[in-house]
Amino acid sequence: MFMVSTGDIVRTTIANTSGEVHPMHLHGHHAVVLSRNGVKATGSPWWFDSLDVGDDETYEIAFVADNPGIWVDHCHNLEHAADGLLAHLAYTGVTTPYRVGGDAGNRPE
């Protein structure tokens, strides 16, 4: 889980060496591409909430933490998400009544 505070500027790197394309989706925010494969982005900003990350591609991205909650960043290939290709993004001070554990009965098709 990644912890942020409202107003933080979050910079992170997504690197893919899996041999497959991963359509990564960040919930609750829009991010901007800063670089792709080490080459700085130029021209019009490339804003996204979903980004296809090809094999051997690396993206540096950034977003403003401006939507408090507990959010997920995951691969849109459901099998990949089910295998753990996801992360949670939580804001300091935000809590949830939900607890981990037990069978939720929610299975990808």
PDB file of C-alpha atoms in Angstrom:
ATOM      1  CA  MET A   1       0.000   0.000   0.000  1.00  0.00           C
ATOM      2  CA  PHE A   2       1.242   3.445  -0.905  1.00  0.00           C
ATOM      3  CA  MET A   3       0.395   6.249   1.540  1.00  0.00           C
ATOM      4  CA  VAL A   4      -0.059   9.852   0.402  1.00  0.00           C
ATOM      5  CA  SER A   5      -1.341  13.094   1.876  1.00  0.00           C
ATOM      6  CA  THR A   6      -3.717  15.454   0.122  1.00  0.00           C
ATOM      7  CA  GLY A   7      -1.718  17.824  -2.062  1.00  0.00           C
ATOM      8  CA  ASP A   8       1.294  15.529  -2.507  1.00  0.00           C
ATOM      9  CA  ILE A   9       2.834  15.389  -5.955  1.00  0.00           C
ATOM     10  CA  VAL A  10       3.419  11.695  -6.495  1.00  0.00           C
ATOM     11  CA  ARG A  11       6.115  10.520  -8.928  1.00  0.00           C
ATOM     12  CA  THR A  12       6.562   6.849  -9.675  1.00  0.00           C
ATOM     13  CA  THR A  13       8.013   4.513 -12.278  1.00  0.00           C
ATOM     14  CA  ILE A  14       6.206   1.661 -14.030  1.00  0.00           C
ATOM     15  CA  ALA A  15       8.596  -0.906 -15.540  1.00  0.00           C
ATOM     16  CA  ASN A  16       7.430  -3.963 -17.466  1.00  0.00           C
ATOM     17  CA  THR A  17       9.727  -6.915 -18.190  1.00  0.00           C
ATOM     18  CA  SER A  18       7.023  -9.589 -18.246  1.00  0.00           C
ATOM     19  CA  GLY A  19       6.828 -10.321 -21.974  1.00  0.00           C
ATOM     20  CA  GLU A  20       3.218  -9.078 -22.081  1.00  0.00           C
ATOM     21  CA  VAL A  21       1.388  -5.759 -22.389  1.00  0.00           C
ATOM     22  CA  HIS A  22      -0.174  -4.471 -19.173  1.00  0.00           C
ATOM     23  CA  PRO A  23      -3.000  -1.902 -19.460  1.00  0.00           C
ATOM     24  CA  MET A  24      -2.440  -0.210 -16.094  1.00  0.00           C
ATOM     25  CA  HIS A  25      -5.380   1.733 -14.634  1.00  0.00           C
ATOM     26  CA  LEU A  26      -5.088   4.243 -11.791  1.00  0.00           C
ATOM     27  CA  HIS A  27      -8.458   4.817 -10.111  1.00  0.00           C
ATOM     28  CA  GLY A  28      -9.501   8.225  -8.806  1.00  0.00           C
ATOM     29  CA  HIS A  29      -6.739  10.263 -10.446  1.00  0.00           C
ATOM     30  CA  HIS A  30      -5.325  11.382 -13.763  1.00  0.00           C
ATOM     31  CA  ALA A  31      -1.571  11.095 -14.211  1.00  0.00           C
ATOM     32  CA  VAL A  32       0.834  12.618 -16.706  1.00  0.00           C
ATOM     33  CA  VAL A  33       3.678  10.820 -18.475  1.00  0.00           C
ATOM     34  CA  LEU A  34       7.037  12.418 -17.638  1.00  0.00           C
ATOM     35  CA  SER A  35       9.181  10.018 -19.669  1.00  0.00           C
ATOM     36  CA  ARG A  36       9.035   6.790 -21.666  1.00  0.00           C
ATOM     37  CA  ASN A  37      12.074   4.507 -21.755  1.00  0.00           C
ATOM     38  CA  GLY A  38      14.189   7.315 -20.315  1.00  0.00           C
ATOM     39  CA  VAL A  39      13.189   9.850 -22.976  1.00  0.00           C
ATOM     40  CA  LYS A  40      11.586  12.945 -21.491  1.00  0.00           C
ATOM     41  CA  ALA A  41       8.054  13.678 -22.724  1.00  0.00           C
ATOM     42  CA  THR A  42       7.791  16.785 -24.902  1.00  0.00           C
ATOM     43  CA  GLY A  43       4.943  18.660 -26.561  1.00  0.00           C
ATOM     44  CA  SER A  44       1.399  18.451 -25.249  1.00  0.00           C
ATOM     45  CA  PRO A  45       1.047  16.721 -21.859  1.00  0.00           C
ATOM     46  CA  TRP A  46       0.047  13.047 -22.061  1.00  0.00           C
ATOM     47  CA  TRP A  47      -2.653  12.740 -19.368  1.00  0.00           C
ATOM     48  CA  PHE A  48      -4.181   9.337 -18.650  1.00  0.00           C
ATOM     49  CA  ASP A  49      -5.962   7.126 -16.157  1.00  0.00           C
ATOM     50  CA  SER A  50      -5.137   3.967 -18.156  1.00  0.00           C
ATOM     51  CA  LEU A  51      -1.788   3.325 -19.835  1.00  0.00           C
ATOM     52  CA  ASP A  52      -0.727   0.364 -21.997  1.00  0.00           C
ATOM     53  CA  VAL A  53       2.757  -0.562 -20.787  1.00  0.00           C
ATOM     54  CA  GLY A  54       4.426  -2.803 -23.355  1.00  0.00           C
ATOM     55  CA  ASP A  55       7.113  -5.381 -22.712  1.00  0.00           C
ATOM     56  CA  ASP A  56      10.479  -3.760 -21.915  1.00  0.00           C
ATOM     57  CA  GLU A  57       8.845  -0.346 -21.505  1.00  0.00           C
ATOM     58  CA  THR A  58       9.405   1.967 -18.567  1.00  0.00           C
ATOM     59  CA  TYR A  59       7.290   5.024 -17.820  1.00  0.00           C
ATOM     60  CA  GLU A  60       7.899   7.732 -15.252  1.00  0.00           C
ATOM     61  CA  ILE A  61       4.572   9.284 -14.299  1.00  0.00           C
ATOM     62  CA  ALA A  62       3.256  11.858 -11.846  1.00  0.00           C
ATOM     63  CA  PHE A  63      -0.080  12.879 -10.377  1.00  0.00           C
ATOM     64  CA  VAL A  64      -1.421  15.210  -7.712  1.00  0.00           C
ATOM     65  CA  ALA A  65      -2.982  13.491  -4.701  1.00  0.00           C
ATOM     66  CA  ASP A  66      -6.187  15.524  -4.819  1.00  0.00           C
ATOM     67  CA  ASN A  67      -8.954  12.936  -4.344  1.00  0.00           C
ATOM     68  CA  PRO A  68      -8.875  11.488  -0.799  1.00  0.00           C
ATOM     69  CA  GLY A  69      -9.859   7.868  -0.473  1.00  0.00           C
ATOM     70  CA  ILE A  70      -8.479   4.379  -0.771  1.00  0.00           C
ATOM     71  CA  TRP A  71      -7.827   3.691  -4.433  1.00  0.00           C
ATOM     72  CA  VAL A  72      -6.459   0.854  -6.538  1.00  0.00           C
ATOM     73  CA  ASP A  73      -3.930   0.844  -9.379  1.00  0.00           C
ATOM     74  CA  HIS A  74      -4.181  -2.400 -11.343  1.00  0.00           C
ATOM     75  CA  CYS A  75      -3.683  -4.207 -14.628  1.00  0.00           C
ATOM     76  CA  HIS A  76      -6.901  -4.382 -16.638  1.00  0.00           C
ATOM     77  CA  ASN A  77      -6.108  -7.966 -17.677  1.00  0.00           C
ATOM     78  CA  LEU A  78      -8.255  -9.562 -14.973  1.00  0.00           C
ATOM     79  CA  GLU A  79      -6.046 -12.633 -14.733  1.00  0.00           C
ATOM     80  CA  HIS A  80      -3.051 -10.394 -14.008  1.00  0.00           C
ATOM     81  CA  ALA A  81      -4.952  -8.411 -11.358  1.00  0.00           C
ATOM     82  CA  ALA A  82      -6.135 -11.675  -9.782  1.00  0.00           C
ATOM     83  CA  ASP A  83      -2.490 -12.804  -9.695  1.00  0.00           C
ATOM     84  CA  GLY A  84      -1.583  -9.677  -7.717  1.00  0.00           C
ATOM     85  CA  LEU A  85      -0.680  -7.044 -10.317  1.00  0.00           C
ATOM     86  CA  LEU A  86      -2.310  -4.286  -8.305  1.00  0.00           C
ATOM     87  CA  ALA A  87      -1.519  -1.816  -5.573  1.00  0.00           C
ATOM     88  CA  HIS A  88      -3.541   0.288  -3.169  1.00  0.00           C
ATOM     89  CA  LEU A  89      -3.131   4.038  -2.809  1.00  0.00           C
ATOM     90  CA  ALA A  90      -4.439   5.403   0.483  1.00  0.00           C
ATOM     91  CA  TYR A  91      -4.607   8.899   1.905  1.00  0.00           C
ATOM     92  CA  THR A  92      -3.400   9.650   5.409  1.00  0.00           C
ATOM     93  CA  GLY A  93      -6.357   9.794   7.788  1.00  0.00           C
ATOM     94  CA  VAL A  94      -8.773   7.943   5.500  1.00  0.00           C
ATOM     95  CA  THR A  95     -10.183   4.740   6.960  1.00  0.00           C
ATOM     96  CA  THR A  96     -12.614   2.080   5.810  1.00  0.00           C
ATOM     97  CA  PRO A  97     -15.132  -0.096   7.646  1.00  0.00           C
ATOM     98  CA  TYR A  98     -14.162  -3.050   5.431  1.00  0.00           C
ATOM     99  CA  ARG A  99     -11.772  -5.740   6.641  1.00  0.00           C
ATOM    100  CA  VAL A 100      -9.600  -8.181   4.733  1.00  0.00           C
ATOM    101  CA  GLY A 101     -10.337 -11.857   5.175  1.00  0.00           C
ATOM    102  CA  GLY A 102     -12.856 -14.492   4.289  1.00  0.00           C
ATOM    103  CA  ASP A 103     -14.318 -15.418   0.936  1.00  0.00           C
ATOM    104  CA  ALA A 104     -15.843 -12.417  -0.825  1.00  0.00           C
ATOM    105  CA  GLY A 105     -17.159 -14.573  -3.661  1.00  0.00           C
ATOM    106  CA  ASN A 106     -15.895 -12.082  -6.250  1.00  0.00           C
ATOM    107  CA  ARG A 107     -14.062 -13.944  -9.016  1.00  0.00           C
ATOM    108  CA  PRO A 108     -12.911 -12.708 -12.441  1.00  0.00           C
ATOM    109  CA  GLU A 109     -14.718 -14.364 -15.332  1.00  0.00           C
TER     110      GLU A 109
END
